[in-house]
Amino acid sequence: MFKNYNMNQLTLPLDLEVKLQKNDIAFHIHHLVESIPKEAFAPFYQETGCPSYHPKMMLKIILCGYTQSVFSGRRMEDLTKDSIRMKWLAQGYEPSYRTINRFRIHPQMQELLRQCFVQFRCQLVEEKLIDQQAIFIDGTKIEANANKFTFKWKKSIEKFQTNLIEKSNQLYEQLLEEQVIPAIAR
């Protein structure tokens, strides 16, 4: 016996938010971008020409791509067509790779992305989704729980908080130079 499967049956599109898990990264990206004040997006607004995609939507697409280790504009374009997460963040829009890359190289975008990178990490720490000393960029190292001396002192964590923010800024710059800029150039 098989479950009912009929390609000729008409199905109405549902809200894609229902298909995402409750703790999906897309919700965190959405809340992060929505928390950015409108003034930060003022340089992206234009009075003339064809209406452009909303900068918040474009930023959500880029940040979601970065969380999936996708740095190519073409691959991000493909994800807006295939990924439920990206479809929900883009609300059905499918910007081309040229549009995505033009948005990424906007002069104001570099600083905004850097701030989002640091803020997103801080937000994940506040919600206790990651450890305060964790910076997950490329390879994740998780401390073993087998030793009784694996605890961290609270004062040492607070002491090195500023160093962690500086490290995350440096890691973002390194990621930008090594992966994002070459992907845009390609």
PDB file of C-alpha atoms in Angstrom:
ATOM      1  CA  MET A   1       0.000   0.000   0.000  1.00  0.00           C
ATOM      2  CA  PHE A   2       1.291   3.485  -0.909  1.00  0.00           C
ATOM      3  CA  LYS A   3       0.495   6.981   0.292  1.00  0.00           C
ATOM      4  CA  ASN A   4      -1.635   8.978  -2.114  1.00  0.00           C
ATOM      5  CA  TYR A   5       0.578  10.466  -4.812  1.00  0.00           C
ATOM      6  CA  ASN A   6      -1.035  12.248  -7.744  1.00  0.00           C
ATOM      7  CA  MET A   7       0.829  14.751  -9.924  1.00  0.00           C
ATOM      8  CA  ASN A   8      -2.437  15.869 -11.539  1.00  0.00           C
ATOM      9  CA  GLN A   9      -3.907  17.103  -8.284  1.00  0.00           C
ATOM     10  CA  LEU A  10      -3.945  20.888  -7.847  1.00  0.00           C
ATOM     11  CA  THR A  11      -2.256  22.019  -4.628  1.00  0.00           C
ATOM     12  CA  LEU A  12      -2.507  25.535  -3.308  1.00  0.00           C
ATOM     13  CA  PRO A  13       0.712  27.134  -2.043  1.00  0.00           C
ATOM     14  CA  LEU A  14       0.879  27.399   1.713  1.00  0.00           C
ATOM     15  CA  ASP A  15       2.767  29.923   3.736  1.00  0.00           C
ATOM     16  CA  LEU A  16       6.340  28.644   3.636  1.00  0.00           C
ATOM     17  CA  GLU A  17       6.864  29.665   7.249  1.00  0.00           C
ATOM     18  CA  VAL A  18       4.825  26.616   8.256  1.00  0.00           C
ATOM     19  CA  LYS A  19       7.352  24.302   6.581  1.00  0.00           C
ATOM     20  CA  LEU A  20      10.325  25.710   8.539  1.00  0.00           C
ATOM     21  CA  GLN A  21      11.317  24.337  11.932  1.00  0.00           C
ATOM     22  CA  LYS A  22      10.680  26.581  14.926  1.00  0.00           C
ATOM     23  CA  ASN A  23      14.393  27.141  15.579  1.00  0.00           C
ATOM     24  CA  ASP A  24      15.422  27.572  11.926  1.00  0.00           C
ATOM     25  CA  ILE A  25      18.247  29.998  11.164  1.00  0.00           C
ATOM     26  CA  ALA A  26      15.909  31.913   8.837  1.00  0.00           C
ATOM     27  CA  PHE A  27      13.889  33.195  11.801  1.00  0.00           C
ATOM     28  CA  HIS A  28      17.029  34.481  13.518  1.00  0.00           C
ATOM     29  CA  ILE A  29      18.165  36.209  10.320  1.00  0.00           C
ATOM     30  CA  HIS A  30      14.707  37.724   9.889  1.00  0.00           C
ATOM     31  CA  HIS A  31      14.653  39.092  13.452  1.00  0.00           C
ATOM     32  CA  LEU A  32      18.204  40.430  13.138  1.00  0.00           C
ATOM     33  CA  VAL A  33      17.498  42.340   9.920  1.00  0.00           C
ATOM     34  CA  GLU A  34      14.136  43.603  11.144  1.00  0.00           C
ATOM     35  CA  SER A  35      15.861  44.986  14.264  1.00  0.00           C
ATOM     36  CA  ILE A  36      18.073  47.240  12.105  1.00  0.00           C
ATOM     37  CA  PRO A  37      16.745  50.822  12.104  1.00  0.00           C
ATOM     38  CA  LYS A  38      15.318  52.235   8.866  1.00  0.00           C
ATOM     39  CA  GLU A  39      18.014  54.915   8.774  1.00  0.00           C
ATOM     40  CA  ALA A  40      20.651  52.267   8.013  1.00  0.00           C
ATOM     41  CA  PHE A  41      18.891  51.519   4.726  1.00  0.00           C
ATOM     42  CA  ALA A  42      18.461  55.154   3.681  1.00  0.00           C
ATOM     43  CA  PRO A  43      21.394  55.087   1.175  1.00  0.00           C
ATOM     44  CA  PHE A  44      19.692  52.278  -0.747  1.00  0.00           C
ATOM     45  CA  TYR A  45      16.450  54.150  -1.473  1.00  0.00           C
ATOM     46  CA  GLN A  46      16.071  55.778  -4.875  1.00  0.00           C
ATOM     47  CA  GLU A  47      13.370  58.157  -6.050  1.00  0.00           C
ATOM     48  CA  THR A  48      13.798  57.529  -9.773  1.00  0.00           C
ATOM     49  CA  GLY A  49      13.962  54.503 -12.020  1.00  0.00           C
ATOM     50  CA  CYS A  50      12.411  51.088 -11.726  1.00  0.00           C
ATOM     51  CA  PRO A  51      11.406  50.034  -8.195  1.00  0.00           C
ATOM     52  CA  SER A  52      14.161  47.950  -6.670  1.00  0.00           C
ATOM     53  CA  TYR A  53      14.013  45.028  -4.281  1.00  0.00           C
ATOM     54  CA  HIS A  54      13.715  46.004  -0.654  1.00  0.00           C
ATOM     55  CA  PRO A  55      17.182  46.232   0.945  1.00  0.00           C
ATOM     56  CA  LYS A  56      16.032  44.251   3.984  1.00  0.00           C
ATOM     57  CA  MET A  57      15.022  41.352   1.753  1.00  0.00           C
ATOM     58  CA  MET A  58      18.328  41.485  -0.104  1.00  0.00           C
ATOM     59  CA  LEU A  59      20.278  41.568   3.160  1.00  0.00           C
ATOM     60  CA  LYS A  60      18.324  38.548   4.438  1.00  0.00           C
ATOM     61  CA  ILE A  61      19.173  36.604   1.279  1.00  0.00           C
ATOM     62  CA  ILE A  62      22.871  37.432   1.567  1.00  0.00           C
ATOM     63  CA  LEU A  63      23.084  36.621   5.278  1.00  0.00           C
ATOM     64  CA  CYS A  64      21.220  33.345   4.786  1.00  0.00           C
ATOM     65  CA  GLY A  65      23.582  32.434   1.962  1.00  0.00           C
ATOM     66  CA  TYR A  66      26.575  33.212   4.152  1.00  0.00           C
ATOM     67  CA  THR A  67      25.220  30.991   6.955  1.00  0.00           C
ATOM     68  CA  GLN A  68      25.018  28.137   4.431  1.00  0.00           C
ATOM     69  CA  SER A  69      28.623  28.805   3.237  1.00  0.00           C
ATOM     70  CA  VAL A  70      27.312  30.098  -0.075  1.00  0.00           C
ATOM     71  CA  PHE A  71      29.251  33.133  -1.267  1.00  0.00           C
ATOM     72  CA  SER A  72      28.493  33.060  -4.987  1.00  0.00           C
ATOM     73  CA  GLY A  73      25.740  35.311  -6.293  1.00  0.00           C
ATOM     74  CA  ARG A  74      24.706  32.643  -8.801  1.00  0.00           C
ATOM     75  CA  ARG A  75      24.372  30.042  -6.070  1.00  0.00           C
ATOM     76  CA  MET A  76      22.314  32.468  -3.947  1.00  0.00           C
ATOM     77  CA  GLU A  77      20.047  33.014  -6.943  1.00  0.00           C
ATOM     78  CA  ASP A  78      19.614  29.236  -7.228  1.00  0.00           C
ATOM     79  CA  LEU A  79      18.792  29.001  -3.516  1.00  0.00           C
ATOM     80  CA  THR A  80      15.993  31.579  -3.887  1.00  0.00           C
ATOM     81  CA  LYS A  81      14.422  29.179  -6.383  1.00  0.00           C
ATOM     82  CA  ASP A  82      15.082  25.905  -4.526  1.00  0.00           C
ATOM     83  CA  SER A  83      15.410  26.460  -0.777  1.00  0.00           C
ATOM     84  CA  ILE A  84      12.264  26.847   1.307  1.00  0.00           C
ATOM     85  CA  ARG A  85      14.258  28.951   3.768  1.00  0.00           C
ATOM     86  CA  MET A  86      15.371  31.385   1.062  1.00  0.00           C
ATOM     87  CA  LYS A  87      11.941  31.444  -0.586  1.00  0.00           C
ATOM     88  CA  TRP A  88      10.415  32.488   2.720  1.00  0.00           C
ATOM     89  CA  LEU A  89      13.035  35.178   3.365  1.00  0.00           C
ATOM     90  CA  ALA A  90      12.621  36.523  -0.192  1.00  0.00           C
ATOM     91  CA  GLN A  91       8.823  36.148  -0.029  1.00  0.00           C
ATOM     92  CA  GLY A  92       8.744  34.547  -3.450  1.00  0.00           C
ATOM     93  CA  TYR A  93      10.995  37.043  -5.214  1.00  0.00           C
ATOM     94  CA  GLU A  94      13.918  35.672  -7.201  1.00  0.00           C
ATOM     95  CA  PRO A  95      16.530  38.396  -7.718  1.00  0.00           C
ATOM     96  CA  SER A  96      19.190  37.647 -10.298  1.00  0.00           C
ATOM     97  CA  TYR A  97      22.812  37.056  -9.369  1.00  0.00           C
ATOM     98  CA  ARG A  98      23.706  40.445 -10.848  1.00  0.00           C
ATOM     99  CA  THR A  99      21.218  42.164  -8.566  1.00  0.00           C
ATOM    100  CA  ILE A 100      22.579  40.295  -5.551  1.00  0.00           C
ATOM    101  CA  ASN A 101      26.182  41.156  -6.444  1.00  0.00           C
ATOM    102  CA  ARG A 102      25.369  44.820  -7.160  1.00  0.00           C
ATOM    103  CA  PHE A 103      23.729  45.040  -3.761  1.00  0.00           C
ATOM    104  CA  ARG A 104      26.746  43.422  -2.069  1.00  0.00           C
ATOM    105  CA  ILE A 105      29.245  45.855  -3.597  1.00  0.00           C
ATOM    106  CA  HIS A 106      27.243  48.939  -2.630  1.00  0.00           C
ATOM    107  CA  PRO A 107      29.602  51.232  -0.652  1.00  0.00           C
ATOM    108  CA  GLN A 108      27.372  51.240   2.442  1.00  0.00           C
ATOM    109  CA  MET A 109      26.897  47.485   2.367  1.00  0.00           C
ATOM    110  CA  GLN A 110      30.379  46.495   3.571  1.00  0.00           C
ATOM    111  CA  GLU A 111      30.003  48.200   6.943  1.00  0.00           C
ATOM    112  CA  LEU A 112      26.407  47.031   7.340  1.00  0.00           C
ATOM    113  CA  LEU A 113      27.385  43.394   6.701  1.00  0.00           C
ATOM    114  CA  ARG A 114      30.264  43.611   9.164  1.00  0.00           C
ATOM    115  CA  GLN A 115      27.975  45.008  11.845  1.00  0.00           C
ATOM    116  CA  CYS A 116      25.390  42.310  11.126  1.00  0.00           C
ATOM    117  CA  PHE A 117      28.044  39.612  11.427  1.00  0.00           C
ATOM    118  CA  VAL A 118      29.080  40.810  14.898  1.00  0.00           C
ATOM    119  CA  GLN A 119      25.503  41.550  16.015  1.00  0.00           C
ATOM    120  CA  PHE A 120      24.268  38.148  14.824  1.00  0.00           C
ATOM    121  CA  ARG A 121      26.944  36.401  16.859  1.00  0.00           C
ATOM    122  CA  CYS A 122      26.081  38.488  19.932  1.00  0.00           C
ATOM    123  CA  GLN A 123      22.386  37.743  19.448  1.00  0.00           C
ATOM    124  CA  LEU A 124      23.061  33.991  19.306  1.00  0.00           C
ATOM    125  CA  VAL A 125      25.112  34.259  22.518  1.00  0.00           C
ATOM    126  CA  GLU A 126      22.333  36.194  24.285  1.00  0.00           C
ATOM    127  CA  GLU A 127      19.764  33.577  23.306  1.00  0.00           C
ATOM    128  CA  LYS A 128      22.201  30.902  24.530  1.00  0.00           C
ATOM    129  CA  LEU A 129      22.246  29.154  21.162  1.00  0.00           C
ATOM    130  CA  ILE A 130      26.058  29.223  21.114  1.00  0.00           C
ATOM    131  CA  ASP A 131      28.734  29.515  23.791  1.00  0.00           C
ATOM    132  CA  GLN A 132      30.082  32.999  24.427  1.00  0.00           C
ATOM    133  CA  GLN A 133      33.571  31.968  23.350  1.00  0.00           C
ATOM    134  CA  ALA A 134      32.327  30.254  20.200  1.00  0.00           C
ATOM    135  CA  ILE A 135      33.097  31.721  16.824  1.00  0.00           C
ATOM    136  CA  PHE A 136      31.841  29.345  14.160  1.00  0.00           C
ATOM    137  CA  ILE A 137      33.328  30.327  10.824  1.00  0.00           C
ATOM    138  CA  ASP A 138      34.914  27.371   9.135  1.00  0.00           C
ATOM    139  CA  GLY A 139      35.744  24.420  11.371  1.00  0.00           C
ATOM    140  CA  THR A 140      33.844  23.961  14.586  1.00  0.00           C
ATOM    141  CA  LYS A 141      35.685  22.582  17.605  1.00  0.00           C
ATOM    142  CA  ILE A 142      33.567  21.364  20.473  1.00  0.00           C
ATOM    143  CA  GLU A 143      35.157  20.733  23.836  1.00  0.00           C
ATOM    144  CA  ALA A 144      34.783  17.185  25.148  1.00  0.00           C
ATOM    145  CA  ASN A 145      32.621  16.692  28.195  1.00  0.00           C
ATOM    146  CA  ALA A 146      34.624  13.711  29.502  1.00  0.00           C
ATOM    147  CA  ASN A 147      37.011  15.613  31.761  1.00  0.00           C
ATOM    148  CA  LYS A 148      35.908  17.131  35.063  1.00  0.00           C
ATOM    149  CA  PHE A 149      38.174  20.173  34.377  1.00  0.00           C
ATOM    150  CA  THR A 150      36.334  21.314  31.241  1.00  0.00           C
ATOM    151  CA  PHE A 151      34.434  24.197  32.850  1.00  0.00           C
ATOM    152  CA  LYS A 152      35.001  27.881  32.016  1.00  0.00           C
ATOM    153  CA  TRP A 153      35.307  30.617  34.614  1.00  0.00           C
ATOM    154  CA  LYS A 154      32.745  33.406  34.208  1.00  0.00           C
ATOM    155  CA  LYS A 155      35.278  36.177  34.909  1.00  0.00           C
ATOM    156  CA  SER A 156      37.654  34.910  32.244  1.00  0.00           C
ATOM    157  CA  ILE A 157      34.820  34.851  29.712  1.00  0.00           C
ATOM    158  CA  GLU A 158      33.835  38.440  30.556  1.00  0.00           C
ATOM    159  CA  LYS A 159      37.482  39.520  30.383  1.00  0.00           C
ATOM    160  CA  PHE A 160      37.967  38.227  26.860  1.00  0.00           C
ATOM    161  CA  GLN A 161      34.573  39.417  25.479  1.00  0.00           C
ATOM    162  CA  THR A 162      36.134  42.457  23.784  1.00  0.00           C
ATOM    163  CA  ASN A 163      38.851  40.268  22.298  1.00  0.00           C
ATOM    164  CA  LEU A 164      36.181  37.970  20.900  1.00  0.00           C
ATOM    165  CA  ILE A 165      34.424  40.854  19.186  1.00  0.00           C
ATOM    166  CA  GLU A 166      37.734  41.978  17.692  1.00  0.00           C
ATOM    167  CA  LYS A 167      38.440  38.408  16.566  1.00  0.00           C
ATOM    168  CA  SER A 168      35.024  38.145  14.950  1.00  0.00           C
ATOM    169  CA  ASN A 169      35.707  41.421  13.104  1.00  0.00           C
ATOM    170  CA  GLN A 170      39.061  40.059  11.913  1.00  0.00           C
ATOM    171  CA  LEU A 171      37.504  36.759  10.883  1.00  0.00           C
ATOM    172  CA  TYR A 172      34.819  38.607   8.961  1.00  0.00           C
ATOM    173  CA  GLU A 173      37.441  40.637   7.115  1.00  0.00           C
ATOM    174  CA  GLN A 174      39.373  37.448   6.319  1.00  0.00           C
ATOM    175  CA  LEU A 175      36.201  35.730   5.111  1.00  0.00           C
ATOM    176  CA  LEU A 176      35.383  38.747   2.982  1.00  0.00           C
ATOM    177  CA  GLU A 177      38.819  38.840   1.335  1.00  0.00           C
ATOM    178  CA  GLU A 178      39.250  35.100   0.809  1.00  0.00           C
ATOM    179  CA  GLN A 179      35.768  33.936  -0.175  1.00  0.00           C
ATOM    180  CA  VAL A 180      33.215  36.694  -0.748  1.00  0.00           C
ATOM    181  CA  ILE A 181      35.213  39.062  -2.965  1.00  0.00           C
ATOM    182  CA  PRO A 182      36.559  36.243  -5.204  1.00  0.00           C
ATOM    183  CA  ALA A 183      32.999  34.865  -5.514  1.00  0.00           C
ATOM    184  CA  ILE A 184      31.718  38.283  -6.612  1.00  0.00           C
ATOM    185  CA  ALA A 185      34.595  38.634  -9.069  1.00  0.00           C
ATOM    186  CA  ARG A 186      33.807  35.221 -10.606  1.00  0.00           C
TER     187      ARG A 186
END
